[in-house]
Each structure stands twice: as C-alpha cells, then as structure tokens.
CSV table of C-alpha atoms and ligand atoms in Angstrom, one decimal:
chain,number,residue,atom,x,y,z
A,1,MET,CA,-19.7,-160.7,49.7
A,2,ARG,CA,-19.1,-163.4,47.2
A,3,VAL,CA,-15.9,-164.0,45.2
A,4,LEU,CA,-15.5,-166.3,42.2
A,5,VAL,CA,-12.1,-167.9,41.7
A,6,VAL,CA,-11.3,-169.1,38.2
A,7,GLU,CA,-8.0,-171.0,38.5
A,8,ASP,CA,-7.0,-174.4,37.1
A,9,GLU,CA,-4.2,-175.2,39.6
A,10,ALA,CA,-6.2,-177.0,42.2
A,11,ARG,CA,-3.8,-176.2,45.1
A,12,LEU,CA,-3.6,-172.5,44.3
A,13,ALA,CA,-7.4,-172.4,43.9
A,14,GLY,CA,-7.9,-174.0,47.3
A,15,THR,CA,-5.4,-171.7,48.9
A,16,LEU,CA,-7.2,-168.7,47.4
A,17,ARG,CA,-10.6,-169.9,48.6
A,18,ASP,CA,-9.2,-170.5,52.2
A,19,LEU,CA,-7.6,-167.0,52.2
A,20,LEU,CA,-10.8,-165.3,51.1
A,21,GLU,CA,-13.0,-167.3,53.5
A,22,MET,CA,-10.7,-166.4,56.4
A,23,ASP,CA,-11.1,-162.8,55.4
A,24,GLY,CA,-14.9,-163.1,55.6
A,25,TYR,CA,-15.8,-163.6,51.9
A,26,ALA,CA,-17.8,-166.4,50.5
A,27,ALA,CA,-15.8,-168.0,47.7
A,28,ASP,CA,-16.6,-170.4,44.8
A,29,VAL,CA,-14.0,-172.1,42.6
A,30,CYS,CA,-14.1,-172.9,38.8
A,31,HIS,CA,-11.3,-174.8,37.2
A,32,ASP,CA,-11.7,-173.9,33.5
A,33,GLY,CA,-12.5,-170.8,31.4
A,34,GLU,CA,-15.9,-171.9,30.2
A,35,ALA,CA,-17.3,-172.7,33.6
A,36,GLY,CA,-15.7,-169.5,34.9
A,37,LEU,CA,-17.5,-167.4,32.3
A,38,ASP,CA,-20.9,-169.1,32.9
A,39,ASN,CA,-20.6,-168.5,36.6
A,40,ALA,CA,-19.2,-165.0,36.3
A,41,LEU,CA,-22.2,-164.1,34.0
A,42,SER,CA,-24.7,-165.2,36.7
A,43,GLY,CA,-24.4,-161.7,38.3
A,44,ILE,CA,-24.1,-163.1,41.9
A,45,TYR,CA,-20.4,-162.3,42.4
A,46,ASP,CA,-18.9,-159.1,43.8
A,47,VAL,CA,-15.4,-159.8,42.5
A,48,VAL,CA,-13.9,-162.4,40.1
A,49,LEU,CA,-10.3,-163.6,40.4
A,50,LEU,CA,-9.3,-164.8,36.9
A,51,ASP,CA,-6.3,-166.8,35.9
A,52,VAL,CA,-4.9,-166.2,32.4
A,53,MET,CA,-3.8,-169.7,31.3
A,54,LEU,CA,-6.9,-171.8,31.7
A,55,PRO,CA,-8.2,-174.9,30.0
A,56,LYS,CA,-11.1,-174.6,27.5
A,57,MET,CA,-11.0,-170.8,27.3
A,58,ASP,CA,-8.1,-168.5,28.3
A,59,GLY,CA,-8.6,-165.7,30.8
A,60,PHE,CA,-8.5,-162.9,28.3
A,61,THR,CA,-11.3,-164.4,26.2
A,62,VAL,CA,-13.3,-165.0,29.4
A,63,LEU,CA,-12.9,-161.4,30.3
A,64,ARG,CA,-13.8,-160.1,26.8
A,65,LYS,CA,-16.9,-162.2,26.7
A,66,LEU,CA,-17.9,-161.2,30.2
A,67,ARG,CA,-17.7,-157.5,29.3
A,68,GLN,CA,-19.5,-158.2,25.9
A,69,GLY,CA,-22.2,-159.9,28.0
A,70,GLY,CA,-22.7,-156.6,29.8
A,71,SER,CA,-21.1,-157.6,33.2
A,72,ALA,CA,-19.3,-154.9,35.1
A,73,VAL,CA,-18.2,-157.2,37.9
A,74,PRO,CA,-14.7,-156.1,39.1
A,75,VAL,CA,-12.1,-158.6,37.7
A,76,LEU,CA,-8.6,-159.2,39.1
A,77,MET,CA,-6.4,-161.0,36.6
A,78,LEU,CA,-3.8,-163.5,38.0
A,79,THR,CA,-1.0,-164.7,35.9
A,80,ALA,CA,2.4,-166.3,36.2
A,81,ARG,CA,3.7,-164.3,33.3
A,82,SER,CA,4.9,-160.8,34.0
A,83,GLU,CA,5.6,-159.5,30.5
A,84,LEU,CA,4.3,-156.1,29.8
A,85,SER,CA,2.3,-157.3,26.8
A,86,ASP,CA,0.2,-159.5,29.0
A,87,ARG,CA,-0.6,-156.6,31.3
A,88,VAL,CA,-1.6,-154.5,28.4
A,89,GLU,CA,-3.8,-157.2,26.9
A,90,GLY,CA,-5.4,-157.7,30.3
A,91,LEU,CA,-6.2,-154.1,30.7
A,92,ASP,CA,-7.5,-153.8,27.1
A,93,SER,CA,-9.9,-156.6,27.6
A,94,GLY,CA,-11.4,-154.9,30.6
A,95,ALA,CA,-9.5,-156.1,33.7
A,96,ASP,CA,-9.7,-153.9,36.7
A,97,TYR,CA,-6.4,-155.0,38.2
A,98,TYR,CA,-3.5,-157.2,37.5
A,99,LEU,CA,-1.5,-159.4,39.9
A,100,THR,CA,1.5,-161.4,39.0
A,101,LYS,CA,2.1,-164.8,40.6
A,102,PRO,CA,3.6,-165.5,43.0
A,103,PHE,CA,1.9,-162.9,45.1
A,104,GLU,CA,1.6,-162.3,48.8
A,105,PRO,CA,-1.7,-163.1,50.5
A,106,LYS,CA,-1.8,-159.6,51.9
A,107,GLU,CA,-1.4,-158.1,48.5
A,108,LEU,CA,-4.2,-160.2,47.1
A,109,LEU,CA,-6.6,-159.3,49.9
A,110,ALA,CA,-5.7,-155.6,49.5
A,111,CYS,CA,-6.6,-155.8,45.8
A,112,VAL,CA,-9.9,-157.6,46.5
A,113,ARG,CA,-10.7,-154.9,49.1
A,114,ALA,CA,-9.8,-152.1,46.7
A,115,LEU,CA,-12.1,-153.6,44.0
A,116,THR,CA,-15.0,-154.0,46.3
A,117,ARG,CA,-14.6,-150.5,47.6
A,118,ARG,CA,-15.4,-149.2,44.1
A,119,GLN,CA,-19.0,-150.2,44.7
A,120,PRO,CA,-20.1,-147.7,47.3
A,121,GLU,CA,-22.8,-149.8,48.9
A,122,LEU,CA,-20.7,-152.9,49.1
A,123,ARG,CA,-18.1,-151.6,51.5
A,124,GLY,CA,-16.5,-154.2,53.7
A,125,ASP,CA,-17.1,-152.1,56.9
A,126,GLY,CA,-19.5,-149.5,58.2
A,127,ALA,CA,-23.2,-149.7,58.1
A,128,LEU,CA,-26.0,-149.8,55.5
A,129,SER,CA,-29.2,-147.9,56.0
A,130,CYS,CA,-32.7,-148.1,54.6
A,131,GLY,CA,-35.6,-146.0,55.9
A,132,ASP,CA,-35.5,-146.2,59.7
A,133,LEU,CA,-33.2,-149.3,59.6
A,134,ARG,CA,-29.5,-149.5,60.2
A,135,LEU,CA,-27.5,-152.6,59.5
A,136,GLU,CA,-24.1,-152.8,61.2
A,137,LYS,CA,-21.6,-155.2,59.8
A,138,SER,CA,-19.1,-155.0,62.7
A,139,SER,CA,-21.7,-156.3,65.2
A,140,PHE,CA,-24.2,-158.0,63.0
A,141,THR,CA,-26.9,-155.8,64.5
A,142,LEU,CA,-30.0,-154.4,62.9
A,143,SER,CA,-31.4,-151.4,64.6
A,144,CYS,CA,-34.4,-149.0,64.4
A,145,GLY,CA,-34.2,-146.0,66.7
A,146,GLU,CA,-33.4,-147.2,70.2
A,147,ARG,CA,-34.2,-150.9,69.5
A,148,SER,CA,-31.8,-153.3,68.1
A,149,VAL,CA,-31.4,-157.0,67.5
A,150,ARG,CA,-28.5,-159.3,66.7
A,151,LEU,CA,-28.7,-161.2,63.4
A,152,SER,CA,-27.4,-164.6,62.6
A,153,ARG,CA,-24.9,-164.8,59.7
A,154,LYS,CA,-27.5,-165.9,57.1
A,155,GLU,CA,-30.0,-163.3,58.3
A,156,PHE,CA,-27.4,-160.6,58.1
A,157,ASP,CA,-26.4,-161.7,54.5
A,158,ILE,CA,-30.0,-161.7,53.4
A,159,MET,CA,-30.7,-158.3,54.9
A,160,GLU,CA,-27.6,-156.9,53.4
A,161,GLN,CA,-28.6,-158.1,49.9
A,162,LEU,CA,-32.1,-156.7,50.4
A,163,MET,CA,-30.7,-153.3,51.5
A,164,ILE,CA,-28.1,-153.1,48.7
A,165,ASN,CA,-30.7,-154.0,46.1
A,166,ARG,CA,-33.6,-152.1,47.6
A,167,ARG,CA,-34.7,-150.5,44.4
A,168,GLN,CA,-35.3,-153.8,42.7
A,169,ILE,CA,-36.9,-157.2,43.3
A,170,LEU,CA,-34.5,-159.8,44.5
A,171,ALA,CA,-35.2,-163.2,43.0
A,172,LYS,CA,-35.3,-166.1,45.5
A,173,GLU,CA,-32.9,-168.0,43.2
A,174,THR,CA,-30.4,-165.1,43.3
A,175,LEU,CA,-30.5,-164.9,47.1
A,176,LEU,CA,-30.0,-168.7,47.3
A,177,LEU,CA,-26.9,-168.6,45.0
A,178,LYS,CA,-25.5,-165.4,46.6
A,179,ILE,CA,-25.8,-166.6,50.1
A,180,TRP,CA,-25.6,-170.4,50.0
A,181,GLY,CA,-23.6,-170.7,46.8
A,182,TYR,CA,-23.6,-173.2,43.9
A,183,GLU,CA,-22.2,-176.1,45.8
A,184,SER,CA,-24.7,-176.1,48.6
A,185,ASP,CA,-27.9,-178.2,48.5
A,186,ALA,CA,-29.9,-175.5,50.2
A,187,GLU,CA,-33.4,-175.2,48.8
A,188,ASP,CA,-35.9,-172.4,48.1
A,189,ASN,CA,-37.5,-172.9,51.5
A,190,ASN,CA,-34.3,-172.1,53.3
A,191,VAL,CA,-34.7,-168.6,52.0
A,192,GLU,CA,-38.4,-168.5,53.1
A,193,VAL,CA,-37.4,-169.6,56.6
A,194,TYR,CA,-34.8,-166.9,57.0
A,195,ILE,CA,-37.1,-164.3,55.5
A,196,SER,CA,-39.7,-165.2,58.2
A,197,PHE,CA,-37.0,-164.9,61.0
A,198,LEU,CA,-36.2,-161.4,59.6
A,199,ARG,CA,-39.8,-160.4,59.5
A,200,LYS,CA,-40.2,-161.3,63.1
A,201,LYS,CA,-37.2,-159.2,64.0
A,202,LEU,CA,-38.4,-156.2,61.9
A,203,SER,CA,-41.7,-156.3,63.7
A,204,HIS,CA,-39.9,-156.5,67.1
A,205,LEU,CA,-38.0,-153.4,66.0
A,206,ARG,CA,-41.2,-151.7,65.1
A,207,SER,CA,-39.6,-150.6,61.8
A,208,GLN,CA,-41.6,-149.0,59.0
A,209,VAL,CA,-39.6,-151.2,56.6
A,210,LYS,CA,-41.2,-154.5,55.5
A,211,ILE,CA,-40.0,-157.4,53.4
A,212,LYS,CA,-42.6,-157.8,50.7
A,213,THR,CA,-43.1,-161.1,48.9
A,214,ILE,CA,-43.6,-160.8,45.1
A,215,ARG,CA,-45.3,-164.1,44.4
A,216,MET,CA,-43.3,-166.5,42.2
A,217,VAL,CA,-40.5,-163.9,41.9
A,218,GLY,CA,-38.8,-162.9,45.1
A,219,TYR,CA,-38.6,-160.2,47.7
A,220,CYS,CA,-38.1,-156.5,48.0
A,221,LEU,CA,-38.1,-154.0,50.8
A,222,GLU,CA,-41.0,-151.7,51.3
A,223,GLY,CA,-41.2,-148.5,53.4
A,224,GLY,CA,-37.6,-147.6,53.1
A,225,GLU,CA,-38.0,-144.4,51.1
B,301,CA,CA1,-3.4,-171.5,35.0
C-alpha cells in the first residue's frame, strides 16, 4: 500500500516516511500544497497524510480540490493547531480523520490502518482471492489448490494490484508508479520482467487465472470469475 505525505517540515516529513516504511507501507513525500494535490490526484495512493499549513496551497484547499476532482482517497489531516474551528473546517472539506501535532507514532499508524480498513479489499492482513488463486500477505505466498509458491516483494505487490483491480485494466504506468514510486528510475520493462516471472509461477501453479496483456495499455487478470 502506498501513502502520500504532504508536509513542508522536512524533518517531520522524513520521520513520517520512516515510520510508514517500517510499518510496511511505501511512502512518498511532497513539501508543498500544489505538488501534494497533483500527486494525490494521480490515483495511486491508498491514503494521504495532509498538513494544514503548507506553502503554495494550504491543506484545506488541497483537500477541497481533491474532492472536487473526484478523488475519494482517504485523507488524514495533520495540524499543529488544535482549535475546534480547524477541525470543523477539515471535516467540512472532506477529511476522513484529524490528528493534532504532536502525535504519538502509534496513534498515527492506528489512524492509517483504520483508514485503509475502510476499503475492504485493501486490508493490511488476510488474503486476497481471485478464481482458484489465493494470495497470502503474511507469507507472501500465492496458491492454487495444493500447490503454492513464494513471491518476491515486487511480484507480490504486482499480483496484489492485479487482484484488487481485477475488474479493470491496470495501466503499466499505474503499476510502475504504485509499486516503484515517483522517485524511482524504474522503467516500463521492469513491469514486463516481473509480469513474466508471475506468468511462470501461475503456470507452475496450474491456475486457470492468466495475466492478459492489453497491447499499449496494460494488464488484467483473466479466468478469475
Ligand atoms: Ca506545515
């Protein structure tokens, strides 16, 4: 799962990223409101942590524009101010949760977990299934009947995205951003390489589910109904 941190205080932003990464999330950081809005609108994030006082565009405006842009991504507002009026404004502009600085790391992680739990197929634990396939997060295994294989981290992340989005075509670009992130210099063919690893594993498992390539667009799962 991928979290966007929009926070202009570099030290706090770094701490938040470290915390999230230690808890198993991928995290990207933006230091101003405009960049934060652009990234949040990309649709690749599962949760956005949004500071209120930000350069270029304040957090409330970012949030309003995000909702106007049709994004339903869960947003956790962070602010040093604890006045009631701020909280009300945050909730009015579409925030899902409000956390006042300074906060305990445990409290923050609990909020992030609560927000990701709202999306039923994005649970942090348990398994995903599609057709005869079962993907287990705790052990990174993909199984079909009696057969099972262990996946690498990237293979797991790609398979998870394909299963979560199984009713739609997943663009190669979206996979690249969701799994490698903005700051990486991974290229399109990284995705192809991992897709080919996954296809080998699916055929070893003798699954009915196949990864179909939609030329020039991306991938989708087939045979999972
Ligand atoms: Ca700030």
